[in-house]
Amino acid sequence: MKHFIDIAQLSRDEILSLIARANHFKVNQAYHAYRQCSLANLFYENSTRTRISFEMAANNLCMSVVNLNLEKSSESKGEVIEDAILNLAAMGIKFFVVRHHQAGIPQLLADTCGHVASIINAGDGTNAHPSQAMLDIMTILEKRTSLEKLKIAIVGNVSHSRVAHSFQYVSERLGVGELMLVAPVKWQPKTPYYGKVTDSLEEGLSNADVVMCLRVQRERLLDDEHLDLAIYRQDYAITKNTLSYAKPDAIVMHPGPMNRGVEIDSDIADGPQSVILEQVKNGVFMRMAILTSLIEA
Ligand code: NCD
């Protein structure tokens, strides 16, 4: 693995080996030091969780980290980022964690700067968020052993969600038994890669083992894609009531940041079925696994 861009580029064995590596880091908290390796966080879109998670992962491995806050940067075109990477690479930085609002930028950078840099996709537009899918599946596998028998429901703005896109790929690769993509018609994917689309929360959640709730991403909606949030909440929020459609021991996930009281209620987010903070915790170990796999490649 030279870059980490998309789950679609990973084989089943590579995915399983990343999960094994992350679990190993979680269990054995003594880590090898990679002092000669440096990483730059290039975030052209706001993020706290993902950026800090990569930073913590790199710190645990004794790598040095440079954070560039580029959110307000006007220089967000592909060729300018390419130049920034070539300059930082000339200073000795090898690993670049990139988040960008435009789909395809990480792949473009891998194609143009791959001779001097290793690119890690931390979310590109509505396209992919592969490290999130990896930490999500790691978290599910901690709670459930056999993915073939599971019913997993993703609820929310599936068509705009890079989390849902990457999760479809990881589900296909690892053979998740049943994946339900639950969304109002306006937010349904036209051609889902994997899973069955429904607009019925009851059908989607019925007998589910895992309920993954997505954030309502107001910033990613086009004018004609906005929905009345009160109606959305009534039909799709994960509440005590709606969670009762799922299995009594179903686990509840959310990639964060949450809109409490919109797509999920606080008593569910903070309740006994929630593994949301476990996802955040596992994110650091999964990102350590990704970084070390790239370093050793
Ligand atoms: C997600 C993202 O940015 O794609 N969050 C995250 O990385 N933790 C999900 C979201 O924005 O809703």
Tab-separated table of C-alpha atoms and ligand atoms in Angstrom:
chain	number	residue	atom	x	y	z
A	1	MET	CA	0.000	0.000	0.000
A	2	LYS	CA	1.628	3.243	-1.163
A	3	HIS	CA	-1.381	5.521	-0.665
A	4	PHE	CA	-4.656	5.161	1.241
A	5	ILE	CA	-7.324	6.683	-0.975
A	6	ASP	CA	-10.384	4.470	-1.225
A	7	ILE	CA	-11.681	1.186	0.203
A	8	ALA	CA	-12.398	0.200	-3.420
A	9	GLN	CA	-8.618	-0.080	-3.912
A	10	LEU	CA	-8.172	-2.536	-1.040
A	11	SER	CA	-8.508	-6.306	-1.142
A	12	ARG	CA	-10.352	-8.257	1.517
A	13	ASP	CA	-6.982	-9.439	2.881
A	14	GLU	CA	-5.620	-5.905	3.104
A	15	ILE	CA	-8.736	-4.806	4.990
A	16	LEU	CA	-8.495	-7.731	7.398
A	17	SER	CA	-4.813	-7.106	7.948
A	18	LEU	CA	-5.450	-3.435	8.821
A	19	ILE	CA	-8.097	-4.507	11.348
A	20	ALA	CA	-5.708	-7.065	12.884
A	21	ARG	CA	-2.985	-4.429	13.099
A	22	ALA	CA	-5.324	-1.898	14.743
A	23	ASN	CA	-6.511	-4.497	17.259
A	24	HIS	CA	-2.905	-5.345	18.044
A	25	PHE	CA	-2.176	-1.673	18.783
A	26	LYS	CA	-5.265	-1.487	20.955
A	27	VAL	CA	-4.269	-4.533	23.016
A	28	ASN	CA	-0.499	-3.960	23.208
A	29	GLN	CA	0.015	-0.373	24.095
A	30	ALA	CA	3.766	-0.399	23.424
A	31	TYR	CA	4.497	1.021	20.003
A	32	HIS	CA	7.472	1.112	17.724
A	33	ALA	CA	8.887	4.637	17.230
A	34	TYR	CA	9.133	6.021	13.697
A	35	ARG	CA	11.055	9.186	14.530
A	36	GLN	CA	12.380	9.563	10.997
A	37	CYS	CA	8.819	9.879	9.606
A	38	SER	CA	6.904	13.149	9.316
A	39	LEU	CA	3.283	13.769	8.507
A	40	ALA	CA	1.396	16.862	7.368
A	41	ASN	CA	-2.331	17.326	7.930
A	42	LEU	CA	-3.712	19.249	4.948
A	43	PHE	CA	-7.331	20.013	5.810
A	44	TYR	CA	-9.198	22.170	3.312
A	45	GLU	CA	-12.466	21.450	5.111
A	46	ASN	CA	-13.149	21.737	8.794
A	47	SER	CA	-12.538	18.766	11.038
A	48	THR	CA	-11.674	18.225	14.649
A	49	ARG	CA	-12.135	14.538	15.258
A	50	THR	CA	-10.451	13.157	12.152
A	51	ARG	CA	-7.543	15.602	12.177
A	52	ILE	CA	-6.770	15.074	15.848
A	53	SER	CA	-7.201	11.331	15.464
A	54	PHE	CA	-4.505	11.254	12.760
A	55	GLU	CA	-2.337	13.528	14.915
A	56	MET	CA	-2.715	11.274	17.971
A	57	ALA	CA	-1.967	8.214	15.832
A	58	ALA	CA	1.202	9.844	14.498
A	59	ASN	CA	2.211	11.023	17.996
A	60	ASN	CA	1.814	7.498	19.370
A	61	LEU	CA	4.282	6.363	16.698
A	62	CYS	CA	6.678	9.229	17.564
A	63	MET	CA	6.257	10.785	14.127
A	64	SER	CA	6.468	14.544	13.831
A	65	VAL	CA	3.291	16.296	12.720
A	66	VAL	CA	2.716	19.558	10.900
A	67	ASN	CA	-0.840	20.914	10.931
A	68	LEU	CA	-1.824	23.290	8.179
A	69	ASN	CA	-5.131	24.973	8.733
A	70	LEU	CA	-6.240	25.558	5.171
A	71	GLU	CA	-9.971	25.806	5.701
A	72	LYS	CA	-10.069	29.398	4.600
A	73	SER	CA	-7.389	28.997	1.997
A	74	SER	CA	-8.252	30.284	-1.447
A	75	GLU	CA	-5.490	28.101	-2.822
A	76	SER	CA	-7.538	24.978	-2.860
A	77	LYS	CA	-7.152	24.022	-6.511
A	78	GLY	CA	-5.440	20.743	-7.280
A	79	GLU	CA	-2.304	22.208	-8.848
A	80	VAL	CA	-1.652	24.575	-5.918
A	81	ILE	CA	-1.983	21.775	-3.375
A	82	GLU	CA	0.379	19.768	-5.534
A	83	ASP	CA	2.940	22.552	-5.234
A	84	ALA	CA	2.483	22.730	-1.459
A	85	ILE	CA	3.089	18.984	-1.210
A	86	LEU	CA	6.193	19.105	-3.400
A	87	ASN	CA	7.619	21.867	-1.179
A	88	LEU	CA	6.801	20.098	2.077
A	89	ALA	CA	8.162	16.835	0.658
A	90	ALA	CA	11.403	18.633	-0.205
A	91	MET	CA	11.648	19.497	3.512
A	92	GLY	CA	11.381	15.824	4.354
A	93	ILE	CA	7.673	15.226	4.923
A	94	LYS	CA	6.504	11.959	3.388
A	95	PHE	CA	2.918	11.456	4.577
A	96	PHE	CA	0.073	13.799	3.695
A	97	VAL	CA	-3.368	13.447	5.234
A	98	VAL	CA	-5.743	15.312	2.927
A	99	ARG	CA	-9.332	16.418	3.471
A	100	HIS	CA	-10.948	18.342	0.662
A	101	HIS	CA	-14.448	19.381	-0.361
A	102	GLN	CA	-13.832	18.270	-3.931
A	103	ALA	CA	-14.163	14.584	-4.700
A	104	GLY	CA	-11.109	13.057	-6.361
A	105	ILE	CA	-8.439	15.466	-5.020
A	106	PRO	CA	-6.564	12.800	-2.975
A	107	GLN	CA	-6.329	10.509	-6.024
A	108	LEU	CA	-5.157	13.403	-8.177
A	109	LEU	CA	-2.435	14.211	-5.626
A	110	ALA	CA	-1.389	10.564	-5.459
A	111	ASP	CA	-1.065	10.566	-9.262
A	112	THR	CA	0.940	13.790	-9.418
A	113	CYS	CA	3.009	13.684	-6.193
A	114	GLY	CA	3.222	9.928	-5.641
A	115	HIS	CA	6.953	9.899	-6.491
A	116	VAL	CA	7.744	11.928	-3.341
A	117	ALA	CA	4.684	11.583	-1.111
A	118	SER	CA	2.236	9.128	0.334
A	119	ILE	CA	-1.354	10.425	0.294
A	120	ILE	CA	-3.998	9.481	2.857
A	121	ASN	CA	-7.599	10.419	2.152
A	122	ALA	CA	-9.316	11.914	5.207
A	123	GLY	CA	-12.542	12.634	3.300
A	124	ASP	CA	-13.042	14.000	-0.221
A	125	GLY	CA	-16.354	15.679	-0.938
A	126	THR	CA	-19.192	13.206	-0.977
A	127	ASN	CA	-16.928	10.513	-2.369
A	128	ALA	CA	-14.994	8.561	0.247
A	129	HIS	CA	-13.889	8.503	3.868
A	130	PRO	CA	-11.964	5.245	4.001
A	131	SER	CA	-10.369	5.535	7.462
A	132	GLN	CA	-13.863	6.118	8.923
A	133	ALA	CA	-15.201	2.960	7.227
A	134	MET	CA	-12.238	1.013	8.596
A	135	LEU	CA	-12.761	2.199	12.177
A	136	ASP	CA	-16.498	1.544	11.839
A	137	ILE	CA	-16.050	-2.045	10.725
A	138	MET	CA	-13.371	-2.580	13.402
A	139	THR	CA	-15.867	-1.405	16.030
A	140	ILE	CA	-18.611	-3.682	14.694
A	141	LEU	CA	-16.256	-6.679	14.665
A	142	GLU	CA	-15.408	-6.043	18.305
A	143	LYS	CA	-19.056	-6.463	19.204
A	144	ARG	CA	-20.153	-9.089	16.664
A	145	THR	CA	-18.072	-11.910	15.223
A	146	SER	CA	-19.829	-12.941	12.060
A	147	LEU	CA	-20.565	-10.202	9.533
A	148	GLU	CA	-22.377	-12.616	7.173
A	149	LYS	CA	-25.240	-12.942	9.615
A	150	LEU	CA	-25.569	-9.253	10.434
A	151	LYS	CA	-28.161	-6.738	9.393
A	152	ILE	CA	-26.700	-3.243	9.374
A	153	ALA	CA	-28.805	-0.134	8.732
A	154	ILE	CA	-27.322	3.226	7.719
A	155	VAL	CA	-29.814	6.025	8.264
A	156	GLY	CA	-29.694	9.553	6.887
A	157	ASN	CA	-28.385	11.469	3.948
A	158	VAL	CA	-26.933	8.430	2.237
A	159	SER	CA	-26.448	10.040	-1.177
A	160	HIS	CA	-24.201	12.820	0.198
A	161	SER	CA	-22.378	10.792	2.773
A	162	ARG	CA	-18.793	9.778	2.108
A	163	VAL	CA	-19.072	7.709	5.295
A	164	ALA	CA	-21.960	5.715	3.780
A	165	HIS	CA	-20.147	5.347	0.451
A	166	SER	CA	-16.988	3.937	1.966
A	167	PHE	CA	-18.998	1.743	4.289
A	168	GLN	CA	-20.787	0.157	1.313
A	169	TYR	CA	-17.404	-0.875	-0.117
A	170	VAL	CA	-16.107	-2.322	3.129
A	171	SER	CA	-19.408	-4.196	3.595
A	172	GLU	CA	-19.166	-5.702	0.133
A	173	ARG	CA	-15.527	-6.717	0.583
A	174	LEU	CA	-16.154	-8.389	3.940
A	175	GLY	CA	-19.563	-9.823	3.043
A	176	VAL	CA	-21.962	-8.065	5.409
A	177	GLY	CA	-25.150	-10.152	5.254
A	178	GLU	CA	-27.679	-7.373	4.851
A	179	LEU	CA	-26.977	-3.672	4.450
A	180	MET	CA	-29.977	-1.344	4.500
A	181	LEU	CA	-29.607	2.221	3.232
A	182	VAL	CA	-32.423	4.164	4.863
A	183	ALA	CA	-33.156	7.647	3.525
A	184	PRO	CA	-35.955	9.905	2.361
A	185	VAL	CA	-36.302	9.734	-1.435
A	186	LYS	CA	-34.400	13.022	-1.969
A	187	TRP	CA	-31.377	11.641	-0.165
A	188	GLN	CA	-31.314	8.167	-1.638
A	189	PRO	CA	-28.355	7.074	-3.751
A	190	LYS	CA	-29.262	6.527	-7.426
A	191	THR	CA	-26.987	3.557	-7.850
A	192	PRO	CA	-25.924	2.133	-4.502
A	193	TYR	CA	-22.754	0.076	-4.677
A	194	TYR	CA	-23.932	-2.395	-2.065
A	195	GLY	CA	-27.084	-2.738	-0.003
A	196	LYS	CA	-30.791	-2.208	-0.343
A	197	VAL	CA	-32.398	1.238	-0.352
A	198	THR	CA	-35.591	1.985	1.559
A	199	ASP	CA	-37.419	5.095	2.699
A	200	SER	CA	-38.983	3.248	5.604
A	201	LEU	CA	-37.132	3.516	8.901
A	202	GLU	CA	-39.208	0.683	10.302
A	203	GLU	CA	-38.288	-1.663	7.438
A	204	GLY	CA	-34.639	-0.611	7.574
A	205	LEU	CA	-34.260	-1.032	11.313
A	206	SER	CA	-36.462	-4.061	11.770
A	207	ASN	CA	-34.355	-6.789	13.376
A	208	ALA	CA	-31.131	-4.851	12.739
A	209	ASP	CA	-27.962	-5.661	14.689
A	210	VAL	CA	-26.282	-2.344	13.959
A	211	VAL	CA	-27.837	1.092	13.465
A	212	MET	CA	-25.501	3.671	11.974
A	213	CYS	CA	-26.913	7.164	12.161
A	214	LEU	CA	-25.538	9.860	9.838
A	215	ARG	CA	-25.308	13.567	10.460
A	216	VAL	CA	-27.735	15.799	8.569
A	217	GLN	CA	-25.139	17.598	6.469
A	218	ARG	CA	-26.782	20.910	5.702
A	219	GLU	CA	-23.578	22.218	4.105
A	220	ARG	CA	-23.568	19.488	1.449
A	221	LEU	CA	-27.110	20.007	0.216
A	222	LEU	CA	-28.063	21.733	-3.003
A	223	ASP	CA	-30.999	24.148	-2.886
A	224	ASP	CA	-33.541	21.580	-4.033
A	225	GLU	CA	-32.255	18.925	-1.639
A	226	HIS	CA	-33.174	20.589	1.655
A	227	LEU	CA	-35.816	18.889	3.744
A	228	ASP	CA	-37.875	20.231	6.574
A	229	LEU	CA	-35.823	19.130	9.584
A	230	ALA	CA	-38.885	18.709	11.793
A	231	ILE	CA	-40.353	16.274	9.270
A	232	TYR	CA	-37.005	14.524	8.830
A	233	ARG	CA	-36.759	14.128	12.576
A	234	GLN	CA	-40.263	12.727	12.819
A	235	ASP	CA	-39.606	10.095	10.138
A	236	TYR	CA	-35.923	9.215	10.547
A	237	ALA	CA	-34.499	10.228	13.944
A	238	ILE	CA	-33.019	7.517	16.111
A	239	THR	CA	-35.008	7.777	19.313
A	240	LYS	CA	-36.028	5.374	22.047
A	241	ASN	CA	-39.163	4.675	20.035
A	242	THR	CA	-37.591	4.025	16.642
A	243	LEU	CA	-34.642	2.084	18.052
A	244	SER	CA	-37.161	-0.438	19.335
A	245	TYR	CA	-37.623	-1.655	15.712
A	246	ALA	CA	-34.062	-3.028	15.890
A	247	LYS	CA	-32.865	-6.007	17.917
A	248	PRO	CA	-32.927	-5.272	21.668
A	249	ASP	CA	-29.123	-5.527	21.825
A	250	ALA	CA	-28.463	-3.600	18.594
A	251	ILE	CA	-25.496	-1.276	18.721
A	252	VAL	CA	-25.816	2.387	17.729
A	253	MET	CA	-23.092	4.215	15.814
A	254	HIS	CA	-22.536	7.758	14.540
A	255	PRO	CA	-19.420	9.133	12.807
A	256	GLY	CA	-19.837	12.511	14.493
A	257	PRO	CA	-20.278	15.354	14.814
A	258	MET	CA	-23.828	14.710	16.044
A	259	ASN	CA	-26.797	17.034	15.812
A	260	ARG	CA	-28.383	15.962	19.076
A	261	GLY	CA	-32.138	16.271	18.959
A	262	VAL	CA	-32.141	16.193	15.156
A	263	GLU	CA	-30.964	12.835	13.772
A	264	ILE	CA	-30.339	11.229	17.176
A	265	ASP	CA	-31.590	11.755	20.718
A	266	SER	CA	-29.154	12.256	23.576
A	267	ASP	CA	-30.525	9.355	25.609
A	268	ILE	CA	-29.632	7.049	22.692
A	269	ALA	CA	-26.287	8.694	21.860
A	270	ASP	CA	-25.215	8.435	25.505
A	271	GLY	CA	-27.134	5.255	26.278
A	272	PRO	CA	-26.030	1.660	26.846
A	273	GLN	CA	-26.365	0.605	23.189
A	274	SER	CA	-24.175	3.410	21.900
A	275	VAL	CA	-20.615	2.618	20.754
A	276	ILE	CA	-20.004	6.136	19.461
A	277	LEU	CA	-17.062	6.919	21.740
A	278	GLU	CA	-15.642	3.470	21.072
A	279	GLN	CA	-15.588	4.429	17.363
A	280	VAL	CA	-13.609	7.546	18.240
A	281	LYS	CA	-11.198	5.519	20.380
A	282	ASN	CA	-10.718	2.877	17.688
A	283	GLY	CA	-10.083	5.626	15.138
A	284	VAL	CA	-6.669	6.321	16.639
A	285	PHE	CA	-5.627	2.644	16.511
A	286	MET	CA	-6.960	2.229	12.974
A	287	ARG	CA	-5.043	5.307	11.809
A	288	MET	CA	-1.900	3.922	13.450
A	289	ALA	CA	-2.502	0.741	11.462
A	290	ILE	CA	-2.889	2.714	8.236
A	291	LEU	CA	0.255	4.773	8.883
A	292	THR	CA	2.452	1.808	9.783
A	293	SER	CA	1.217	-0.152	6.740
A	294	LEU	CA	2.226	2.751	4.532
A	295	ILE	CA	5.591	3.177	6.276
A	296	GLU	CA	6.411	-0.510	5.907
A	297	ALA	CA	5.216	-0.797	2.301
B	1	NCD	C1	-17.795	12.773	8.819
B	1	NCD	C2	-17.190	13.534	7.689
B	1	NCD	O1	-16.589	14.585	7.875
B	1	NCD	O2	-17.313	13.033	6.594
B	1	NCD	N1	-17.281	13.031	10.084
B	1	NCD	C3	-16.089	12.562	10.481
B	1	NCD	O3	-15.155	12.445	9.735
B	1	NCD	N2	-15.973	12.190	11.764
B	1	NCD	C4	-19.241	12.771	8.812
B	1	NCD	C5	-19.933	14.074	8.677
B	1	NCD	O4	-19.394	15.084	8.273
B	1	NCD	O5	-21.134	14.065	8.914
